[in-house]
Short mmCIF file of C-alpha atoms in Angstrom, two decimals:
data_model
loop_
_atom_site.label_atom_id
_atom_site.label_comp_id
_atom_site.label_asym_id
_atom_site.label_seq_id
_atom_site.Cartn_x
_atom_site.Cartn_y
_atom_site.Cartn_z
CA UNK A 1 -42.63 -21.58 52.74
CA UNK A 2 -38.68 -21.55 52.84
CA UNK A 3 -38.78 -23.79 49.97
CA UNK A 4 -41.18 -21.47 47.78
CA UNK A 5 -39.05 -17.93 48.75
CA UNK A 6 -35.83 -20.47 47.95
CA UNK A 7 -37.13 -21.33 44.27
CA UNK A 8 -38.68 -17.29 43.75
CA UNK A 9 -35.82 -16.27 44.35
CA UNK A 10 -33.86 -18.98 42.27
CA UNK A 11 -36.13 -17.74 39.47
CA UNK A 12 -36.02 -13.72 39.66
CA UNK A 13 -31.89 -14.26 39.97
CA UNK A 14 -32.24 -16.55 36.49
CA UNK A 15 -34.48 -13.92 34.60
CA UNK A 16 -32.42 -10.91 35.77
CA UNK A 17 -29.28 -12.67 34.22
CA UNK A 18 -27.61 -10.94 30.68
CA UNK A 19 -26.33 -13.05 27.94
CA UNK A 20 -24.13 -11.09 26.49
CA UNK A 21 -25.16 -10.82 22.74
CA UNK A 22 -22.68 -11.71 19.81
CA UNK A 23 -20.97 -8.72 18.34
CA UNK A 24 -21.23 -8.08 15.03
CA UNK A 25 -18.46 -6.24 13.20
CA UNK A 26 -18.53 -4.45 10.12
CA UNK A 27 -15.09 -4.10 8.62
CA UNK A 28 -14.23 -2.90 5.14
CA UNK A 29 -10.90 -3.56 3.17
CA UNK A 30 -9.55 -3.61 -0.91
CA UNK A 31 -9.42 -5.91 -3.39
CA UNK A 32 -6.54 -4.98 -4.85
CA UNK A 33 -2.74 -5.59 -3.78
CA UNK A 34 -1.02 -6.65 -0.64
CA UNK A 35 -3.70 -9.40 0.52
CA UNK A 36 -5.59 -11.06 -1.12
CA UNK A 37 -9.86 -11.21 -0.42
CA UNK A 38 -9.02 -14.92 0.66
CA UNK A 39 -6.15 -14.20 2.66
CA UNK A 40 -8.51 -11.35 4.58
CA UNK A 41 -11.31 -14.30 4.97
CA UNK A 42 -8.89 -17.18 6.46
CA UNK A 43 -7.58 -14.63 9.06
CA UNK A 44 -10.80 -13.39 9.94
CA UNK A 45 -12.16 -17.05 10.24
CA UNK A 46 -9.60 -18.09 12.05
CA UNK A 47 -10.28 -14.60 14.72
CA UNK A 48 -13.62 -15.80 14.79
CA UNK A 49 -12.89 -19.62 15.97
CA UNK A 50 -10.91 -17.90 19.07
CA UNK A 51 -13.39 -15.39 19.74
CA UNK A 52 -16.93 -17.06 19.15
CA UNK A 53 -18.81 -14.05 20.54
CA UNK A 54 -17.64 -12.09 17.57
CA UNK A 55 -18.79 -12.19 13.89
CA UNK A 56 -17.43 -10.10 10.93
CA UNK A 57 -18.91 -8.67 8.01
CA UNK A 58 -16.63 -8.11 5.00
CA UNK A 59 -16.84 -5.84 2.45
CA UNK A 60 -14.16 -5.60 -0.06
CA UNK A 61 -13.43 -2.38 -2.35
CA UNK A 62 -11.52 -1.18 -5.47
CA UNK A 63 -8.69 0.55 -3.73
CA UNK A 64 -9.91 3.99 -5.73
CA UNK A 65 -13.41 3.71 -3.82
CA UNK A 66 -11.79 2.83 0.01
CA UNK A 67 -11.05 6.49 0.42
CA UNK A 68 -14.72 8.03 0.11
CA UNK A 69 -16.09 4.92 1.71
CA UNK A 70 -14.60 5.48 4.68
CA UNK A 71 -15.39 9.58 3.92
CA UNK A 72 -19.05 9.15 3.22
CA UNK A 73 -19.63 6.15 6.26
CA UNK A 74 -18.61 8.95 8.85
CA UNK A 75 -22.26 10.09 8.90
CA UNK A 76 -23.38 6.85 9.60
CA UNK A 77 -22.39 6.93 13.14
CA UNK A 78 -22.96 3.65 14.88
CA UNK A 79 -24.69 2.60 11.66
CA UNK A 80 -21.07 2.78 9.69
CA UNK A 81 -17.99 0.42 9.43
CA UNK A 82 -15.82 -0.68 12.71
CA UNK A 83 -12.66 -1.46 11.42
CA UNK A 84 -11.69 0.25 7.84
CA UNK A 85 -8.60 -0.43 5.92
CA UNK A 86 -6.55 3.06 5.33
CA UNK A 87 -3.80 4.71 3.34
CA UNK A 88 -0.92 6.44 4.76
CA UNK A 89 -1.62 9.66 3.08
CA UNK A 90 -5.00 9.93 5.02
CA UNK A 91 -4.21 10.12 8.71
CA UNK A 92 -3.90 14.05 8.88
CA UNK A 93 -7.30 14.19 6.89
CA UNK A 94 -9.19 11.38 9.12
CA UNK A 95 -7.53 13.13 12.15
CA UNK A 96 -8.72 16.53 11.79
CA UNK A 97 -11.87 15.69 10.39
CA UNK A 98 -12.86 12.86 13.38
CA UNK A 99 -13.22 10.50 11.18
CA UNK A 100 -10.44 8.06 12.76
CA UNK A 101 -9.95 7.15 16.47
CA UNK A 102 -7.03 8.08 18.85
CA UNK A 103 -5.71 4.71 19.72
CA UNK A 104 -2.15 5.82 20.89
CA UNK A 105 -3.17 4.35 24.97
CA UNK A 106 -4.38 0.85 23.25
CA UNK A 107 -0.32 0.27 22.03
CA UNK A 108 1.73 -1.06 24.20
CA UNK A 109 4.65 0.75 25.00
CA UNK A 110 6.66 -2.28 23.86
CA UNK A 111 5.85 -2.37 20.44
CA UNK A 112 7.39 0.91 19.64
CA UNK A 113 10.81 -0.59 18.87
CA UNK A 114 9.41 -3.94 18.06
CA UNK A 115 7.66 -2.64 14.75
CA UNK A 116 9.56 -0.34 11.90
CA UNK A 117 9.46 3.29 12.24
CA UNK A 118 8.82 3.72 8.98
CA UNK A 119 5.59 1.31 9.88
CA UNK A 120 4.43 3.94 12.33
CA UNK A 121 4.30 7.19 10.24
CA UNK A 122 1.20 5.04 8.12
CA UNK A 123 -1.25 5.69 11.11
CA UNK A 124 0.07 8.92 12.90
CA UNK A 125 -1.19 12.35 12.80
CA UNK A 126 0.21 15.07 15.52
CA UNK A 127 2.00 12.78 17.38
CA UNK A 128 -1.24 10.75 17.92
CA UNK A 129 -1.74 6.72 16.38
CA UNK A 130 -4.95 6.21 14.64
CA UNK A 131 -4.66 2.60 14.48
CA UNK A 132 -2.29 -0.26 13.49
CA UNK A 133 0.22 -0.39 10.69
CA UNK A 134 -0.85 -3.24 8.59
CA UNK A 135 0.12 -3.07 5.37
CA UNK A 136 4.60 -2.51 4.96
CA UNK A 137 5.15 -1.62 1.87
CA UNK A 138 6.74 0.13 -1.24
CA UNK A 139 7.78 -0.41 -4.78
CA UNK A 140 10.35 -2.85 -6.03
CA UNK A 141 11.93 -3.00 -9.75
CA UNK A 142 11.00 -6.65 -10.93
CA UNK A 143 12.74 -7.82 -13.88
CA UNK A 144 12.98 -10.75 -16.26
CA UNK A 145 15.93 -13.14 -15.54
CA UNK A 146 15.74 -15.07 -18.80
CA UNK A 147 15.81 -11.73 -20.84
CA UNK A 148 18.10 -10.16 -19.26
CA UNK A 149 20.65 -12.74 -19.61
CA UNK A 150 19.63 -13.36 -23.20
CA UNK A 151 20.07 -9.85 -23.51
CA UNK A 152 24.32 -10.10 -22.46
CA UNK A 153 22.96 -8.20 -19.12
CA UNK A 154 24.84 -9.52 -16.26
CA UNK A 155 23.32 -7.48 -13.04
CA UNK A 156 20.10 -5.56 -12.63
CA UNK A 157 20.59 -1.43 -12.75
CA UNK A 158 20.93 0.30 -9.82
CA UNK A 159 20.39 3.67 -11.43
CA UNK A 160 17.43 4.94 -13.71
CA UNK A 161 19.46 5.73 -16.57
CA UNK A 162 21.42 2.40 -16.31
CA UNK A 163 17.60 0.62 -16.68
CA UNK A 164 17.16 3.12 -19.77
CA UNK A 165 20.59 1.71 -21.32
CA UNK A 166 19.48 -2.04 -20.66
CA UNK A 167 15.69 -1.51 -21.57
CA UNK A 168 17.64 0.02 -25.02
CA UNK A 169 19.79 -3.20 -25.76
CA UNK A 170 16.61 -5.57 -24.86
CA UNK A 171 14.63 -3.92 -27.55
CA UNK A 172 17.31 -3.78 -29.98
CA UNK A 173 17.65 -7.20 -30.04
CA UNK A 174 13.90 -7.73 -30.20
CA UNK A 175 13.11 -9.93 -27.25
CA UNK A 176 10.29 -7.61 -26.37
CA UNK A 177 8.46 -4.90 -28.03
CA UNK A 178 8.12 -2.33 -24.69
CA UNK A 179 11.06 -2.92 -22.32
CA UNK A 180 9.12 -1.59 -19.17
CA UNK A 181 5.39 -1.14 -17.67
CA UNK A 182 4.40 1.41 -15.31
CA UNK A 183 1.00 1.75 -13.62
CA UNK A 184 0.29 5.03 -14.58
CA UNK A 185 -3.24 5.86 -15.14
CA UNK A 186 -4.89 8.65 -14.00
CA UNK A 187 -5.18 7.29 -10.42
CA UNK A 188 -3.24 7.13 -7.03
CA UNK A 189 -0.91 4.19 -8.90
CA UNK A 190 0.52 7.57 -10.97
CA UNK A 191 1.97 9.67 -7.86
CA UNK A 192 3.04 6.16 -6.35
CA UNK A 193 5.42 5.58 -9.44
CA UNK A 194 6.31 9.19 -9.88
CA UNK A 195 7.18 9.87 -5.68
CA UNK A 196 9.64 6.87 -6.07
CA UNK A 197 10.96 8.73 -8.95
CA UNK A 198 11.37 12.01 -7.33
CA UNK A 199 12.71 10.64 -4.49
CA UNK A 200 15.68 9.25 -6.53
CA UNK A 201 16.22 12.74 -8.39
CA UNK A 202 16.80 14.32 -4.48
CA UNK A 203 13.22 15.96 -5.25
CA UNK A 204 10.84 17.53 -2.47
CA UNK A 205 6.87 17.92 -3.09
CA UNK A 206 7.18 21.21 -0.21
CA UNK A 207 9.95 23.51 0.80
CA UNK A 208 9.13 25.96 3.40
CA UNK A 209 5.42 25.23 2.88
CA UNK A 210 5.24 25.80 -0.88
CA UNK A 211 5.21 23.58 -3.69
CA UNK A 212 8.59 22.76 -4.63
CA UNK A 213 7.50 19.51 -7.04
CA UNK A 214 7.88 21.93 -10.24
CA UNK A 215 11.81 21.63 -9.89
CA UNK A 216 15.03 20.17 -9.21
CA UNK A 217 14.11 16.32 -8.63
CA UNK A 218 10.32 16.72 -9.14
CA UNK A 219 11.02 17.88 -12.65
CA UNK A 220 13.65 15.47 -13.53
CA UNK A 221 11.35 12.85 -12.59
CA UNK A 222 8.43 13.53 -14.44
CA UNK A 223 11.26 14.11 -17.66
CA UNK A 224 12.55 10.49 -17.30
CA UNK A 225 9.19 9.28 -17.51
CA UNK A 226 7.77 11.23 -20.52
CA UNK A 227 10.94 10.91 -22.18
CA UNK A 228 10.64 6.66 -21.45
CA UNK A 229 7.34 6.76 -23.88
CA UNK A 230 9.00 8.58 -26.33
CA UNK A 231 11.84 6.78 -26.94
CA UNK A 232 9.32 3.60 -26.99
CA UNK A 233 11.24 1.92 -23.83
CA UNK A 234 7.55 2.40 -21.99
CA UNK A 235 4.57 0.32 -22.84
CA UNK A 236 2.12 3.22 -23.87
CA UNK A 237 -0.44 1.64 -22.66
CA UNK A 238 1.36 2.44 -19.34
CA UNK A 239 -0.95 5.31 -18.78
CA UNK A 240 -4.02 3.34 -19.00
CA UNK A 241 -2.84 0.64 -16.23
CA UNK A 242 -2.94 -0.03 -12.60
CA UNK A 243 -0.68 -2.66 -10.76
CA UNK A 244 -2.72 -5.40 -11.78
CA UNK A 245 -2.44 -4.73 -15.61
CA UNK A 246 1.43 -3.80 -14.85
CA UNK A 247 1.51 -7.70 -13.33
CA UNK A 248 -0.49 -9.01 -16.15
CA UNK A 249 2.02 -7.77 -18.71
CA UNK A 250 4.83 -8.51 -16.76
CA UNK A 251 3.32 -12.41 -16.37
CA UNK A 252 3.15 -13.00 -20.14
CA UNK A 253 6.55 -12.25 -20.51
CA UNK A 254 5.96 -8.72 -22.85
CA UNK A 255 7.89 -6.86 -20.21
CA UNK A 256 11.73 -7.11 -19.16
CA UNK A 257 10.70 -4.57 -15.88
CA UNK A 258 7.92 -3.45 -14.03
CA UNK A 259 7.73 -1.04 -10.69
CA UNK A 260 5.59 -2.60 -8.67
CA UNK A 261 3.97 -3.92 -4.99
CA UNK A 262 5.38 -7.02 -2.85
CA UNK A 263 2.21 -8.92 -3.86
CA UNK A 264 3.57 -9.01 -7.24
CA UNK A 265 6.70 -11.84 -6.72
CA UNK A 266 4.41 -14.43 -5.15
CA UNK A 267 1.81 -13.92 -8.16
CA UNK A 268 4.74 -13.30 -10.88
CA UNK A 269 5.98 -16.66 -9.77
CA UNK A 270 2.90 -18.75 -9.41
CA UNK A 271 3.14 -20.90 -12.35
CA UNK A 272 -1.23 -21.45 -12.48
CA UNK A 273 -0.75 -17.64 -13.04
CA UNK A 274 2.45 -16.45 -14.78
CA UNK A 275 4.29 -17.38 -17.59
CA UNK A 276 7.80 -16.49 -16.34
CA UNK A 277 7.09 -18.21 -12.97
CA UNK A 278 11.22 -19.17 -12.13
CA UNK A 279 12.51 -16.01 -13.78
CA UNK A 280 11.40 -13.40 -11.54
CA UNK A 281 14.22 -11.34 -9.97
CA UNK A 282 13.21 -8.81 -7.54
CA UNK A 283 15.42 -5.46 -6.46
CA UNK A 284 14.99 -2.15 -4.50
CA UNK A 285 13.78 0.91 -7.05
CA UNK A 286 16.90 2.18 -9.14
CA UNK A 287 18.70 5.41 -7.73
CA UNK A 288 20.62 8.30 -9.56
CA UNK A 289 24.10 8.46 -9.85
CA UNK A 290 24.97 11.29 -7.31
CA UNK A 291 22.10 11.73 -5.51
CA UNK A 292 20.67 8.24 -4.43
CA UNK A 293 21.69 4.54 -3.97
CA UNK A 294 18.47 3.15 -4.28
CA UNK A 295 14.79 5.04 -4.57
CA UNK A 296 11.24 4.08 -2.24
CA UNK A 297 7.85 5.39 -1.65
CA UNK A 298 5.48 4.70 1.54
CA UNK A 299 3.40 2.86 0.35
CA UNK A 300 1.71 0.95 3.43
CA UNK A 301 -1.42 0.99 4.91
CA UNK A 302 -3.28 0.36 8.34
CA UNK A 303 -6.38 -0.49 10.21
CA UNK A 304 -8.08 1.42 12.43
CA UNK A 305 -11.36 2.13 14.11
CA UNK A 306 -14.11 4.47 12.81
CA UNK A 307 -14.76 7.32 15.89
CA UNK A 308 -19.10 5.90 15.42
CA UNK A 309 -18.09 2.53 16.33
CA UNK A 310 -20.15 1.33 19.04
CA UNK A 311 -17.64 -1.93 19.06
CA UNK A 312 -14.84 0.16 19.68
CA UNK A 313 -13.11 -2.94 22.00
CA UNK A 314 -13.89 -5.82 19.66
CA UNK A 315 -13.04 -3.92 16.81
CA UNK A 316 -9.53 -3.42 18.68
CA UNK A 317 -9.01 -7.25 19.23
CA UNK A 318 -9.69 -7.52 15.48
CA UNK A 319 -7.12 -5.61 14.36
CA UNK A 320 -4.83 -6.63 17.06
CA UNK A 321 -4.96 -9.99 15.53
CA UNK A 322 -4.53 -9.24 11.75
CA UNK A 323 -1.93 -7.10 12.56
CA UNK A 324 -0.15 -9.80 15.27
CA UNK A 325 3.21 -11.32 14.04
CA UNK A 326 1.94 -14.92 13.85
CA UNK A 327 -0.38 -13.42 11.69
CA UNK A 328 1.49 -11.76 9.23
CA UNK A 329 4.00 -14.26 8.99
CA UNK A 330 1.82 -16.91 7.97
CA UNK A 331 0.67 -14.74 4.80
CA UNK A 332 4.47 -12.96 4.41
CA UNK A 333 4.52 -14.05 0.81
CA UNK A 334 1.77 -10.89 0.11
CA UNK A 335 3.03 -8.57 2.38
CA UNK A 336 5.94 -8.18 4.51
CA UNK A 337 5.36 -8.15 8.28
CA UNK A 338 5.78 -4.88 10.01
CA UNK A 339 7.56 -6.84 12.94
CA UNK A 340 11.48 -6.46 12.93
CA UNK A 341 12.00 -9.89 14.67
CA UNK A 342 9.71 -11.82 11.85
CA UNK A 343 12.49 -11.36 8.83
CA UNK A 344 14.56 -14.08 11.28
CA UNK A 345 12.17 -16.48 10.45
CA UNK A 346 12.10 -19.15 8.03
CA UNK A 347 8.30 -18.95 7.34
CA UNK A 348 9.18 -15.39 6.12
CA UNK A 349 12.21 -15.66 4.34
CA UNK A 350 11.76 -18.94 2.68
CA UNK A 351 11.06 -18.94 -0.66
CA UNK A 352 11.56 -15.39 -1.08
CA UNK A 353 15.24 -14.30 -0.03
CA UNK A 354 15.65 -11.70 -2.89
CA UNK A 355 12.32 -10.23 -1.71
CA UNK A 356 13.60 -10.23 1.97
CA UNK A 357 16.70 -8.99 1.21
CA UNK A 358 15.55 -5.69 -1.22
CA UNK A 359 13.24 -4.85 1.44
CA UNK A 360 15.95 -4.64 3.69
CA UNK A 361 16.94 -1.52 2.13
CA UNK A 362 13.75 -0.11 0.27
CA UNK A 363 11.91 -0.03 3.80
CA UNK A 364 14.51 2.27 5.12
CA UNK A 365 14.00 4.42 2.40
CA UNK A 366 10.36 5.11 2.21
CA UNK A 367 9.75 8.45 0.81
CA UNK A 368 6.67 10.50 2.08
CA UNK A 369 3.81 11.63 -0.22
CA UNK A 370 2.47 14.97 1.49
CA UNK A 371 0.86 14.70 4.70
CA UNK A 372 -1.67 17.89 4.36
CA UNK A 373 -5.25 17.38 4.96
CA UNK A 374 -6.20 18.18 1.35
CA UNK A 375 -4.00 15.55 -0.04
CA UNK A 376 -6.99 14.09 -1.76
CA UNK A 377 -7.66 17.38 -3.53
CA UNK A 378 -3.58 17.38 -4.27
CA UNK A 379 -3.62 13.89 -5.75
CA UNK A 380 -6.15 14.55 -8.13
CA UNK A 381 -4.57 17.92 -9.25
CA UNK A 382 -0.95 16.20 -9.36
CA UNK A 383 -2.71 13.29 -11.27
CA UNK A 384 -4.23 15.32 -14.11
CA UNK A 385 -1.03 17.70 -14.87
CA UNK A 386 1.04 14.65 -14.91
CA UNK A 387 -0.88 12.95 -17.66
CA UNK A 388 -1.02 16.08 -19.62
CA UNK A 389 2.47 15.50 -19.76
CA UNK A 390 2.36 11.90 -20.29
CA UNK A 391 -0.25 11.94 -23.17
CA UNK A 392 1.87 15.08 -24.52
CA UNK A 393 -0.59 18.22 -24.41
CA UNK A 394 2.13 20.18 -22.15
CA UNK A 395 5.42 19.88 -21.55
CA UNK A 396 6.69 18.58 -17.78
CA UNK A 397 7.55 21.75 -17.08
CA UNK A 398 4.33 23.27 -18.11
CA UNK A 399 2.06 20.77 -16.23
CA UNK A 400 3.91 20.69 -13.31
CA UNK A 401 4.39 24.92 -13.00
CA UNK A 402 0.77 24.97 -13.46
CA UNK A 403 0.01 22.42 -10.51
CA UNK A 404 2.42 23.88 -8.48
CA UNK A 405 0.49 27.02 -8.89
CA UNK A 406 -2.70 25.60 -8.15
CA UNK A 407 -1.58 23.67 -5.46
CA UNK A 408 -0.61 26.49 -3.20
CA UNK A 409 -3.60 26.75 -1.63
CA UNK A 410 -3.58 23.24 -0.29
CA UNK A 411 -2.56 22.75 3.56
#
């Protein structure tokens, strides 16, 4: 009888037992800049060989669909993404809208001097973190070593006019049709070029609340850049590109510069993918005589956990471990780590010392882009005036008053 309660018991204790089930994780990111959609599947392969309870679904976007993915999943609740890939100019939005979760208790207190400051205003909204810094970065001037030299130019500029004067001689003596490419297209890639340009000119988007992008520096910017097409320095088909056409152009050797991403001097010096591979020199955005030494935009991006996330502590391990130093150095060439200590290391710096050492200063620099909720709404309004101006239908002056005007209604 002892022997029958023994092995009932044995039994009921073996059926009442949970097997905890394997997590599934539904995480979305770009294609597009920064990492690459194979860099984004080693990591995660590797996070899933240490943590076999965990699986992860990718899904990869155009970096001009990420924002009303994210937007749109909200409703989804539980049925929506875990772990979503975000912009810096979206934290105040996500934040007062819910969309984003409060992390700030899941950092350790330790890691506030151990990552860049400038790392930690990509995922913060009132004071609270929604999320990891991920993505550290801003735009560099690349430029052509061969032509430059061919050219009688001895150093890179280190103002915007100074580029103007060298783009000038480079196209006198024919080595290239259109000096420089931009990215600007009537997209997010257009306020990225034209912040790093206002930021040079001492410009402000607000002032007291009100939109103060219409003068001083936010003028002058916008002026440099129309008056770049028509003096035929610009590619024209500037306005039709994003940063992968800009890295394209730049590849082939038809450009002498290019603003663009960290991604860029890895892929501008692959030789299976550039023809100029060797010649690539790399330095922070000009500045104006005056006013700045050097120019930058924030330009990085972060990871962080949809509020309807019913995986709220896996997704948290995830994005502890794309975001961990080991990590990010082993992919460095794409995108800079946002770990001080990891630019002492030879797996970041090798290879790419100019990179290392124009970060050094453009990451200090980082100039906002507004942090209102209705930045989305702003974007698009700054996007459209500014290619009135580019494509020539108003003056800079004209499109921008007119924004500015329309704009003041945004908060």
């Amino acid at each position: 009888m002892k022997r029958m309660i023994l092995g009932l018991s044995l039994l009921l204790s073996s059926a009442s037992t949970v097997y905890a089930a394997p997590v599934t994780l539904h995480a979305l990111f770009m294609k597009q800049a920064a990492y690459s959609e194979a860099n984004i599947k080693d990591m995660t392969k590797a996070f899933e060989a240490k943590n076999p309870g965990v699986k992860i679904n990718l899904e990869f976007v155009p970096y001009e669909g990420l924002h009303d993915k994210i937007v749109s999943s909200a409703s989804a609740g539980s049925n929506g993404y875990d772990v979503v890939l975000f912009d810096v100019i979206w934290p105040t939005e996500f934040a007062k809208n819910g969309f984003l979760t409060d992390v700030t208790s899941r950092i350790p207190a330790a890691d506030n001097s151990r990552v860049f400051s400038g790392a930690w205003t990509t995922v913060t909204a009132d004071s609270k973190r929604y999320g990891m810094p991920w993505i550290l970065d801003t735009k560099y001037l690349f430029y052509n070593k061969d032509m430059l030299k061919k050219a009688g130019i001895a150093a890179p500029p280190k103002t915007w006019e100074e580029l103007q004067k060298q783009a000038a001689i480079i196209k006198a003596k024919k080595l290239v049709e259109y000096p420089i490419v931009w990215s600007w297209s009537q997209a997010e890639a257009l306020i990225c070029d034209y912040t790093t340009l206002l930021s040079a000119y001492g410009g402000q988007f607000y002032t007291g609340g009100k939109p103060a992008f219409n003068t001083g520096g936010g003028l002058k910017a916008l002026q440099y850049m129309t008056g770049s097409l028509k003096s035929g320095l610009s590619n024209p088909n500037s306005t039709e590109y994003l940063e992968e056409d800009v890295r394209k152009v730049f590849s082939d050797g038809k450009a002498a510069f290019a603003l663009n991403w960290t991604y860029m001097y890895a892929m501008a010096n692959d030789p299976k993918q550039s023809k100029v591979a060797g010649n690539v020199g790399i330095v922070p955005a000009p500045g104006v005589a005056g006013v700045s030494q050097a120019s930058a935009m924030n330009g990085s991006m972060g990871l962080g956990i949809p509020t309807g996330s019913p995986h709220k502590d896996e997704a948290w391990k995830f994005i502890q471990y794309l975001t961990s130093a080991p990590a990010q150095e082993q992919f460095a060439t794409l995108s800079l780590p946002i770990w001080k200590a990891s630019y002492s290391k030879p797996a970041v710096v090798k290879g790419q010392a100019d990179l290392v050492k124009a970060a050094n200063t453009s990451l200090n620099l980082m100039f906002p882009r507004p942090t209102i909720a209705q930045y989305p709404q702003l974007s698009t309004l700054l996007q459209t005036s500014l290619q009135k101006a580019l494509l020539g239908s108003q003056t800079p002056a004209q499109a921008l008053d007119s924004a500015a005007k329309a704009a003041s209604r945004f908060r």
